[in-house]
PDB file of N, CA and C in Angstrom:
ATOM      1  N   UNK A   5     -31.193 -21.379 -29.660  1.00 87.00           N
ATOM      2  CA  UNK A   5     -30.764 -21.683 -28.319  1.00 87.00           C
ATOM      3  C   UNK A   5     -31.251 -22.909 -28.406  1.00 87.00           C
ATOM      4  N   UNK A   6     -30.303 -23.323 -27.215  1.00 91.00           N
ATOM      5  CA  UNK A   6     -30.240 -24.420 -27.068  1.00 91.00           C
ATOM      6  C   UNK A   6     -29.546 -24.978 -25.431  1.00 91.00           C
ATOM      7  N   UNK A   7     -30.573 -25.944 -24.845  1.00 92.00           N
ATOM      8  CA  UNK A   7     -30.363 -25.513 -23.558  1.00 92.00           C
ATOM      9  C   UNK A   7     -29.046 -26.677 -23.187  1.00 92.00           C
ATOM     10  N   UNK A   8     -28.361 -26.005 -21.547  1.00 93.00           N
ATOM     11  CA  UNK A   8     -27.882 -26.851 -21.429  1.00 93.00           C
ATOM     12  C   UNK A   8     -28.132 -28.095 -21.008  1.00 93.00           C
ATOM     13  N   UNK A   9     -27.274 -28.818 -21.661  1.00 93.00           N
ATOM     14  CA  UNK A   9     -27.879 -30.210 -21.594  1.00 93.00           C
ATOM     15  C   UNK A   9     -28.824 -30.527 -20.197  1.00 93.00           C
ATOM     16  N   UNK A  10     -27.618 -30.984 -18.969  1.00 94.00           N
ATOM     17  CA  UNK A  10     -28.534 -31.369 -17.328  1.00 94.00           C
ATOM     18  C   UNK A  10     -29.469 -30.602 -16.840  1.00 94.00           C
ATOM     19  N   UNK A  11     -29.754 -28.636 -17.693  1.00 94.00           N
ATOM     20  CA  UNK A  11     -31.304 -28.560 -17.043  1.00 94.00           C
ATOM     21  C   UNK A  11     -32.234 -28.520 -17.696  1.00 94.00           C
ATOM     22  N   UNK A  12     -32.787 -29.470 -16.207  1.00 95.00           N
ATOM     23  CA  UNK A  12     -34.221 -30.059 -16.123  1.00 95.00           C
ATOM     24  C   UNK A  12     -35.287 -29.175 -16.052  1.00 95.00           C
ATOM     25  N   UNK A  13     -36.287 -28.555 -16.957  1.00 94.00           N
ATOM     26  CA  UNK A  13     -37.487 -28.530 -17.363  1.00 94.00           C
ATOM     27  C   UNK A  13     -39.030 -28.948 -16.833  1.00 94.00           C
ATOM     28  N   UNK A  14     -39.748 -28.558 -16.161  1.00 93.00           N
ATOM     29  CA  UNK A  14     -41.062 -28.960 -16.313  1.00 93.00           C
ATOM     30  C   UNK A  14     -41.884 -28.351 -16.755  1.00 93.00           C
ATOM     31  N   UNK A  15     -43.429 -29.076 -17.475  1.00 89.00           N
ATOM     32  CA  UNK A  15     -44.264 -28.649 -18.195  1.00 89.00           C
ATOM     33  C   UNK A  15     -44.839 -27.435 -17.983  1.00 89.00           C
ATOM     34  N   UNK A  16     -45.399 -27.272 -16.577  1.00 92.00           N
ATOM     35  CA  UNK A  16     -45.523 -26.286 -15.447  1.00 92.00           C
ATOM     36  C   UNK A  16     -44.307 -24.353 -15.703  1.00 92.00           C
ATOM     37  N   UNK A  17     -43.122 -24.635 -15.522  1.00 93.00           N
ATOM     38  CA  UNK A  17     -42.037 -23.952 -15.526  1.00 93.00           C
ATOM     39  C   UNK A  17     -41.367 -23.541 -15.020  1.00 93.00           C
ATOM     40  N   UNK A  18     -41.410 -24.958 -14.652  1.00 96.00           N
ATOM     41  CA  UNK A  18     -39.481 -25.193 -13.425  1.00 96.00           C
ATOM     42  C   UNK A  18     -38.670 -25.226 -14.198  1.00 96.00           C
ATOM     43  N   UNK A  19     -37.931 -25.045 -13.262  1.00 96.00           N
ATOM     44  CA  UNK A  19     -36.084 -24.961 -14.030  1.00 96.00           C
ATOM     45  C   UNK A  19     -35.588 -25.282 -13.156  1.00 96.00           C
ATOM     46  N   UNK A  20     -34.497 -26.053 -13.487  1.00 97.00           N
ATOM     47  CA  UNK A  20     -33.729 -26.290 -12.324  1.00 97.00           C
ATOM     48  C   UNK A  20     -32.160 -26.813 -13.056  1.00 97.00           C
ATOM     49  N   UNK A  21     -31.902 -26.198 -12.162  1.00 96.00           N
ATOM     50  CA  UNK A  21     -30.474 -26.492 -12.416  1.00 96.00           C
ATOM     51  C   UNK A  21     -29.330 -27.171 -12.027  1.00 96.00           C
ATOM     52  N   UNK A  22     -29.073 -28.397 -11.968  1.00 96.00           N
ATOM     53  CA  UNK A  22     -28.444 -29.063 -10.922  1.00 96.00           C
ATOM     54  C   UNK A  22     -27.220 -29.389 -10.921  1.00 96.00           C
ATOM     55  N   UNK A  23     -26.355 -28.146 -11.494  1.00 94.00           N
ATOM     56  CA  UNK A  23     -24.843 -27.655 -11.064  1.00 94.00           C
ATOM     57  C   UNK A  23     -24.966 -27.185  -9.925  1.00 94.00           C
ATOM     58  N   UNK A  24     -25.906 -25.728  -9.949  1.00 94.00           N
ATOM     59  CA  UNK A  24     -26.011 -25.057  -9.241  1.00 94.00           C
ATOM     60  C   UNK A  24     -26.654 -24.864  -7.836  1.00 94.00           C
ATOM     61  N   UNK A  25     -27.372 -25.841  -7.860  1.00 96.00           N
ATOM     62  CA  UNK A  25     -28.343 -26.125  -7.515  1.00 96.00           C
ATOM     63  C   UNK A  25     -29.921 -25.225  -7.436  1.00 96.00           C
ATOM     64  N   UNK A  26     -29.204 -24.041  -8.119  1.00 96.00           N
ATOM     65  CA  UNK A  26     -30.719 -23.377  -9.054  1.00 96.00           C
ATOM     66  C   UNK A  26     -31.875 -23.230  -9.156  1.00 96.00           C
ATOM     67  N   UNK A  27     -33.163 -22.272  -9.180  1.00 97.00           N
ATOM     68  CA  UNK A  27     -34.381 -23.098  -9.509  1.00 97.00           C
ATOM     69  C   UNK A  27     -34.895 -21.963  -9.557  1.00 97.00           C
ATOM     70  N   UNK A  28     -36.255 -21.575 -10.905  1.00 96.00           N
ATOM     71  CA  UNK A  28     -36.487 -20.658 -11.610  1.00 96.00           C
ATOM     72  C   UNK A  28     -37.615 -20.878 -11.806  1.00 96.00           C
ATOM     73  N   UNK A  29     -38.779 -20.325 -11.558  1.00 96.00           N
ATOM     74  CA  UNK A  29     -40.421 -20.230 -12.751  1.00 96.00           C
ATOM     75  C   UNK A  29     -40.144 -19.665 -13.659  1.00 96.00           C
ATOM     76  N   UNK A  30     -40.875 -19.888 -14.289  1.00 94.00           N
ATOM     77  CA  UNK A  30     -41.107 -19.019 -15.821  1.00 94.00           C
ATOM     78  C   UNK A  30     -42.443 -18.837 -15.930  1.00 94.00           C
ATOM     79  N   UNK A  31     -43.001 -18.517 -16.700  1.00 93.00           N
ATOM     80  CA  UNK A  31     -44.671 -18.404 -16.948  1.00 93.00           C
ATOM     81  C   UNK A  31     -44.754 -19.017 -18.178  1.00 93.00           C
ATOM     82  N   UNK A  32     -46.661 -19.101 -18.796  1.00 92.00           N
ATOM     83  CA  UNK A  32     -46.562 -19.977 -19.095  1.00 92.00           C
ATOM     84  C   UNK A  32     -45.400 -20.274 -20.907  1.00 92.00           C
ATOM     85  N   UNK A  33     -46.097 -18.900 -20.789  1.00 92.00           N
ATOM     86  CA  UNK A  33     -45.345 -19.050 -22.784  1.00 92.00           C
ATOM     87  C   UNK A  33     -43.611 -19.457 -22.579  1.00 92.00           C
ATOM     88  N   UNK A  34     -42.851 -19.144 -21.343  1.00 94.00           N
ATOM     89  CA  UNK A  34     -41.538 -19.293 -21.623  1.00 94.00           C
ATOM     90  C   UNK A  34     -41.620 -21.117 -20.805  1.00 94.00           C
ATOM     91  N   UNK A  35     -42.025 -21.214 -20.571  1.00 94.00           N
ATOM     92  CA  UNK A  35     -42.433 -23.063 -20.670  1.00 94.00           C
ATOM     93  C   UNK A  35     -42.290 -23.182 -21.863  1.00 94.00           C
ATOM     94  N   UNK A  36     -43.100 -23.364 -22.662  1.00 95.00           N
ATOM     95  CA  UNK A  36     -43.799 -23.417 -23.641  1.00 95.00           C
ATOM     96  C   UNK A  36     -42.933 -23.048 -25.481  1.00 95.00           C
ATOM     97  N   UNK A  37     -41.516 -21.959 -24.869  1.00 95.00           N
ATOM     98  CA  UNK A  37     -40.795 -21.437 -25.442  1.00 95.00           C
ATOM     99  C   UNK A  37     -39.407 -23.273 -25.223  1.00 95.00           C
ATOM    100  N   UNK A  38     -39.386 -23.107 -23.841  1.00 94.00           N
ATOM    101  CA  UNK A  38     -38.249 -23.834 -23.162  1.00 94.00           C
ATOM    102  C   UNK A  38     -38.396 -25.752 -24.281  1.00 94.00           C
ATOM    103  N   UNK A  39     -39.776 -26.087 -23.703  1.00 94.00           N
ATOM    104  CA  UNK A  39     -40.008 -27.107 -24.252  1.00 94.00           C
ATOM    105  C   UNK A  39     -40.092 -27.162 -25.671  1.00 94.00           C
ATOM    106  N   UNK A  40     -40.087 -26.225 -26.492  1.00 95.00           N
ATOM    107  CA  UNK A  40     -40.168 -26.407 -28.178  1.00 95.00           C
ATOM    108  C   UNK A  40     -38.249 -26.599 -28.197  1.00 95.00           C
ATOM    109  N   UNK A  41     -38.176 -25.709 -27.206  1.00 93.00           N
ATOM    110  CA  UNK A  41     -36.091 -25.888 -27.485  1.00 93.00           C
ATOM    111  C   UNK A  41     -35.471 -27.159 -27.114  1.00 93.00           C
ATOM    112  N   UNK A  42     -36.131 -27.582 -26.195  1.00 91.00           N
ATOM    113  CA  UNK A  42     -35.503 -29.280 -25.807  1.00 91.00           C
ATOM    114  C   UNK A  42     -36.348 -30.124 -26.812  1.00 91.00           C
ATOM    115  N   UNK A  43     -36.571 -29.816 -27.125  1.00 93.00           N
ATOM    116  CA  UNK A  43     -37.830 -31.279 -28.274  1.00 93.00           C
ATOM    117  C   UNK A  43     -36.830 -30.706 -29.416  1.00 93.00           C
ATOM    118  N   UNK A  44     -35.949 -29.635 -29.600  1.00 92.00           N
ATOM    119  CA  UNK A  44     -34.939 -30.003 -30.438  1.00 92.00           C
ATOM    120  C   UNK A  44     -34.539 -28.155 -31.833  1.00 92.00           C
ATOM    121  N   UNK A  45     -35.891 -28.041 -32.002  1.00 95.00           N
ATOM    122  CA  UNK A  45     -36.110 -26.944 -33.059  1.00 95.00           C
ATOM    123  C   UNK A  45     -35.710 -26.096 -32.646  1.00 95.00           C
ATOM    124  N   UNK A  46     -35.076 -25.308 -33.870  1.00 95.00           N
ATOM    125  CA  UNK A  46     -34.566 -23.620 -33.986  1.00 95.00           C
ATOM    126  C   UNK A  46     -36.244 -22.929 -33.307  1.00 95.00           C
ATOM    127  N   UNK A  47     -34.525 -21.970 -33.076  1.00 96.00           N
ATOM    128  CA  UNK A  47     -35.162 -20.525 -32.854  1.00 96.00           C
ATOM    129  C   UNK A  47     -36.332 -20.166 -34.538  1.00 96.00           C
ATOM    130  N   UNK A  48     -36.235 -20.159 -35.737  1.00 97.00           N
ATOM    131  CA  UNK A  48     -37.083 -19.885 -36.005  1.00 97.00           C
ATOM    132  C   UNK A  48     -38.463 -21.044 -36.966  1.00 97.00           C
ATOM    133  N   UNK A  49     -38.133 -22.292 -36.164  1.00 97.00           N
ATOM    134  CA  UNK A  49     -39.746 -23.204 -35.818  1.00 97.00           C
ATOM    135  C   UNK A  49     -39.772 -22.635 -34.664  1.00 97.00           C
ATOM    136  N   UNK A  50     -38.971 -22.533 -33.153  1.00 97.00           N
ATOM    137  CA  UNK A  50     -40.340 -22.239 -32.319  1.00 97.00           C
ATOM    138  C   UNK A  50     -41.062 -20.387 -32.145  1.00 97.00           C
ATOM    139  N   UNK A  51     -40.322 -19.603 -32.844  1.00 97.00           N
ATOM    140  CA  UNK A  51     -40.844 -18.443 -32.516  1.00 97.00           C
ATOM    141  C   UNK A  51     -42.123 -18.833 -34.078  1.00 97.00           C
ATOM    142  N   UNK A  52     -42.491 -19.513 -35.318  1.00 98.00           N
ATOM    143  CA  UNK A  52     -43.001 -20.338 -35.939  1.00 98.00           C
ATOM    144  C   UNK A  52     -44.187 -20.918 -35.220  1.00 98.00           C
ATOM    145  N   UNK A  53     -44.474 -21.648 -34.089  1.00 97.00           N
ATOM    146  CA  UNK A  53     -45.033 -22.069 -33.129  1.00 97.00           C
ATOM    147  C   UNK A  53     -46.113 -21.391 -32.638  1.00 97.00           C
ATOM    148  N   UNK A  54     -45.651 -20.395 -31.684  1.00 97.00           N
ATOM    149  CA  UNK A  54     -45.338 -19.552 -31.180  1.00 97.00           C
ATOM    150  C   UNK A  54     -46.649 -19.170 -31.599  1.00 97.00           C
ATOM    151  N   UNK A  55     -46.329 -17.561 -32.541  1.00 97.00           N
ATOM    152  CA  UNK A  55     -46.762 -17.462 -33.505  1.00 97.00           C
ATOM    153  C   UNK A  55     -48.421 -17.731 -33.944  1.00 97.00           C
ATOM    154  N   UNK A  56     -48.422 -19.108 -34.682  1.00 97.00           N
ATOM    155  CA  UNK A  56     -49.533 -19.483 -34.498  1.00 97.00           C
ATOM    156  C   UNK A  56     -50.729 -19.706 -33.837  1.00 97.00           C
ATOM    157  N   UNK A  57     -49.492 -19.926 -31.647  1.00 95.00           N
ATOM    158  CA  UNK A  57     -50.518 -20.934 -31.550  1.00 95.00           C
ATOM    159  C   UNK A  57     -51.128 -19.691 -29.999  1.00 95.00           C
ATOM    160  N   UNK A  58     -50.705 -18.467 -29.838  1.00 95.00           N
ATOM    161  CA  UNK A  58     -51.051 -17.392 -29.629  1.00 95.00           C
ATOM    162  C   UNK A  58     -50.783 -16.262 -29.558  1.00 95.00           C
ATOM    163  N   UNK A  59     -51.773 -15.439 -28.941  1.00 95.00           N
ATOM    164  CA  UNK A  59     -52.355 -14.249 -30.235  1.00 95.00           C
ATOM    165  C   UNK A  59     -51.340 -13.019 -29.182  1.00 95.00           C
ATOM    166  N   UNK A  60     -49.860 -12.789 -30.251  1.00 94.00           N
ATOM    167  CA  UNK A  60     -48.937 -11.571 -30.133  1.00 94.00           C
ATOM    168  C   UNK A  60     -48.674 -11.201 -31.649  1.00 94.00           C
ATOM    169  N   UNK A  61     -47.988 -10.077 -31.645  1.00 96.00           N
ATOM    170  CA  UNK A  61     -48.010  -9.638 -32.683  1.00 96.00           C
ATOM    171  C   UNK A  61     -46.368 -10.473 -32.953  1.00 96.00           C
ATOM    172  N   UNK A  62     -45.712 -10.097 -34.324  1.00 96.00           N
ATOM    173  CA  UNK A  62     -44.533 -10.430 -34.304  1.00 96.00           C
ATOM    174  C   UNK A  62     -43.167  -9.288 -33.711  1.00 96.00           C
ATOM    175  N   UNK A  63     -43.741  -8.081 -33.137  1.00 96.00           N
ATOM    176  CA  UNK A  63     -42.673  -6.818 -32.940  1.00 96.00           C
ATOM    177  C   UNK A  63     -42.725  -7.884 -31.704  1.00 96.00           C
ATOM    178  N   UNK A  64     -44.048  -8.154 -30.714  1.00 95.00           N
ATOM    179  CA  UNK A  64     -43.944  -8.410 -29.483  1.00 95.00           C
ATOM    180  C   UNK A  64     -43.015  -9.315 -29.053  1.00 95.00           C
ATOM    181  N   UNK A  65     -43.449 -10.945 -29.721  1.00 96.00           N
ATOM    182  CA  UNK A  65     -42.464 -12.014 -29.724  1.00 96.00           C
ATOM    183  C   UNK A  65     -41.362 -11.891 -29.960  1.00 96.00           C
ATOM    184  N   UNK A  66     -40.082 -10.513 -30.748  1.00 96.00           N
ATOM    185  CA  UNK A  66     -39.253 -10.168 -30.562  1.00 96.00           C
ATOM    186  C   UNK A  66     -38.467 -10.103 -29.406  1.00 96.00           C
ATOM    187  N   UNK A  67     -39.546  -8.441 -28.999  1.00 96.00           N
ATOM    188  CA  UNK A  67     -39.049  -8.373 -27.238  1.00 96.00           C
ATOM    189  C   UNK A  67     -38.610  -9.498 -26.907  1.00 96.00           C
ATOM    190  N   UNK A  68     -40.124 -10.004 -26.499  1.00 94.00           N
ATOM    191  CA  UNK A  68     -40.397 -11.293 -25.249  1.00 94.00           C
ATOM    192  C   UNK A  68     -38.924 -12.395 -25.607  1.00 94.00           C
ATOM    193  N   UNK A  69     -38.266 -12.550 -26.518  1.00 96.00           N
ATOM    194  CA  UNK A  69     -37.859 -13.574 -26.977  1.00 96.00           C
ATOM    195  C   UNK A  69     -36.317 -13.134 -25.999  1.00 96.00           C
ATOM    196  N   UNK A  70     -35.801 -12.112 -27.206  1.00 96.00           N
ATOM    197  CA  UNK A  70     -35.075 -11.654 -26.357  1.00 96.00           C
ATOM    198  C   UNK A  70     -34.690 -11.447 -24.879  1.00 96.00           C
ATOM    199  N   UNK A  71     -35.638 -10.876 -24.745  1.00 96.00           N
ATOM    200  CA  UNK A  71     -35.910 -10.512 -23.053  1.00 96.00           C
ATOM    201  C   UNK A  71     -35.298 -12.493 -21.868  1.00 96.00           C
ATOM    202  N   UNK A  72     -36.330 -13.174 -22.967  1.00 96.00           N
ATOM    203  CA  UNK A  72     -35.415 -14.911 -22.189  1.00 96.00           C
ATOM    204  C   UNK A  72     -34.176 -14.854 -22.604  1.00 96.00           C
ATOM    205  N   UNK A  73     -33.713 -15.152 -23.301  1.00 96.00           N
ATOM    206  CA  UNK A  73     -32.944 -15.177 -24.411  1.00 96.00           C
ATOM    207  C   UNK A  73     -31.751 -14.722 -22.732  1.00 96.00           C
ATOM    208  N   UNK A  74     -31.803 -13.166 -22.692  1.00 96.00           N
ATOM    209  CA  UNK A  74     -30.467 -12.568 -21.781  1.00 96.00           C
ATOM    210  C   UNK A  74     -31.177 -13.439 -20.211  1.00 96.00           C
ATOM    211  N   UNK A  75     -32.730 -13.777 -19.833  1.00 96.00           N
ATOM    212  CA  UNK A  75     -32.513 -13.922 -18.561  1.00 96.00           C
ATOM    213  C   UNK A  75     -31.687 -15.531 -18.564  1.00 96.00           C
ATOM    214  N   UNK A  76     -32.295 -16.314 -19.544  1.00 95.00           N
ATOM    215  CA  UNK A  76     -31.292 -17.697 -19.911  1.00 95.00           C
ATOM    216  C   UNK A  76     -29.397 -17.392 -19.904  1.00 95.00           C
ATOM    217  N   UNK A  77     -29.244 -16.464 -20.171  1.00 95.00           N
ATOM    218  CA  UNK A  77     -27.660 -16.846 -20.539  1.00 95.00           C
ATOM    219  C   UNK A  77     -27.116 -15.790 -19.239  1.00 95.00           C
ATOM    220  N   UNK A  78     -28.311 -15.224 -17.929  1.00 95.00           N
ATOM    221  CA  UNK A  78     -27.709 -13.936 -17.159  1.00 95.00           C
ATOM    222  C   UNK A  78     -27.452 -15.275 -16.446  1.00 95.00           C
ATOM    223  N   UNK A  79     -28.602 -16.365 -16.057  1.00 94.00           N
ATOM    224  CA  UNK A  79     -28.503 -17.475 -15.152  1.00 94.00           C
ATOM    225  C   UNK A  79     -27.558 -18.769 -15.829  1.00 94.00           C
ATOM    226  N   UNK A  80     -26.859 -18.694 -16.845  1.00 93.00           N
ATOM    227  CA  UNK A  80     -25.812 -19.559 -16.898  1.00 93.00           C
ATOM    228  C   UNK A  80     -27.007 -20.760 -17.733  1.00 93.00           C
ATOM    229  N   UNK A  81     -28.157 -20.682 -18.009  1.00 95.00           N
ATOM    230  CA  UNK A  81     -28.902 -22.373 -18.293  1.00 95.00           C
ATOM    231  C   UNK A  81     -28.282 -22.628 -20.217  1.00 95.00           C
ATOM    232  N   UNK A  82     -28.062 -21.689 -20.915  1.00 93.00           N
ATOM    233  CA  UNK A  82     -27.511 -22.199 -22.221  1.00 93.00           C
ATOM    234  C   UNK A  82     -26.146 -22.764 -22.793  1.00 93.00           C
ATOM    235  N   UNK A  83     -26.581 -23.041 -23.907  1.00 90.00           N
ATOM    236  CA  UNK A  83     -25.128 -23.431 -24.670  1.00 90.00           C
ATOM    237  C   UNK A  83     -24.447 -22.544 -25.635  1.00 90.00           C
ATOM    238  N   UNK A  84     -23.524 -22.399 -25.282  1.00 80.00           N
ATOM    239  CA  UNK A  84     -23.407 -21.082 -26.231  1.00 80.00           C
ATOM    240  C   UNK A  84     -22.610 -21.618 -27.519  1.00 80.00           C
ATOM    241  N   UNK A  85     -23.715 -20.791 -28.761  1.00 71.00           N
ATOM    242  CA  UNK A  85     -22.450 -21.836 -29.742  1.00 71.00           C
ATOM    243  C   UNK A  85     -20.822 -21.838 -29.804  1.00 71.00           C
ATOM    244  N   UNK A  86     -20.757 -22.336 -30.010  1.00 64.00           N
ATOM    245  CA  UNK A  86     -19.323 -23.103 -30.272  1.00 64.00           C
ATOM    246  C   UNK A  86     -18.663 -23.930 -28.779  1.00 64.00           C
ATOM    247  N   UNK A  87     -19.135 -23.632 -28.120  1.00 55.00           N
ATOM    248  CA  UNK A  87     -19.371 -24.245 -26.323  1.00 55.00           C
ATOM    249  C   UNK A  87     -19.250 -25.468 -26.641  1.00 55.00           C
ATOM    250  N   UNK A  88     -18.352 -25.770 -25.615  1.00 49.00           N
ATOM    251  CA  UNK A  88     -18.277 -27.222 -25.646  1.00 49.00           C
ATOM    252  C   UNK A  88     -18.671 -28.438 -25.522  1.00 49.00           C
ATOM    253  N   UNK A  89     -20.138 -28.086 -24.243  1.00 46.00           N
ATOM    254  CA  UNK A  89     -20.776 -28.402 -23.875  1.00 46.00           C
ATOM    255  C   UNK A  89     -21.774 -28.429 -25.534  1.00 46.00           C
ATOM    256  N   UNK A  90     -22.213 -28.179 -26.041  1.00 45.00           N
ATOM    257  CA  UNK A  90     -22.602 -27.855 -27.350  1.00 45.00           C
ATOM    258  C   UNK A  90     -22.848 -29.420 -28.455  1.00 45.00           C
ATOM    259  N   UNK A  91     -20.908 -30.070 -28.020  1.00 45.00           N
ATOM    260  CA  UNK A  91     -21.117 -31.129 -29.043  1.00 45.00           C
ATOM    261  C   UNK A  91     -21.136 -31.475 -30.539  1.00 45.00           C
ATOM    262  N   UNK A  92     -20.550 -32.516 -30.892  1.00 39.00           N
ATOM    263  CA  UNK A  92     -20.489 -32.789 -31.559  1.00 39.00           C
ATOM    264  C   UNK A  92     -21.760 -32.953 -32.555  1.00 39.00           C
ATOM    265  N   UNK A  93     -22.095 -34.225 -31.863  1.00 41.00           N
ATOM    266  CA  UNK A  93     -23.473 -35.063 -31.955  1.00 41.00           C
ATOM    267  C   UNK A  93     -24.882 -34.466 -31.968  1.00 41.00           C
ATOM    268  N   UNK A  94     -25.038 -32.901 -31.137  1.00 41.00           N
ATOM    269  CA  UNK A  94     -25.978 -32.695 -31.032  1.00 41.00           C
ATOM    270  C   UNK A  94     -27.303 -31.660 -31.887  1.00 41.00           C
ATOM    271  N   UNK A  95     -27.742 -31.920 -32.008  1.00 36.00           N
ATOM    272  CA  UNK A  95     -29.497 -31.064 -32.915  1.00 36.00           C
ATOM    273  C   UNK A  95     -29.070 -29.965 -32.682  1.00 36.00           C
ATOM    274  N   UNK A  96     -28.976 -29.158 -33.506  1.00 32.00           N
ATOM    275  CA  UNK A  96     -29.146 -27.361 -33.533  1.00 32.00           C
ATOM    276  C   UNK A  96     -30.950 -26.732 -33.313  1.00 32.00           C
TER     277      UNK A  96
END
């Protein structure tokens, strides 16, 4: 999961897309996931960290993860694999 580089996020869960002017609110867990993604962690590292920090079953995390990704895609906030926005020098 990689957010588009212009997407602004806050620790409080505020998400802002300056290209569209749209803003969104994320719950604390989603905000933590987004912060880890912006820090350059890959999906496996993010999930492992979440499982260590939160009382959540792996199966529930997978469901919530899929739901979050679907919402981020719906709102056009992610860089999709092979997209020009991903760029050659960006970390995974």
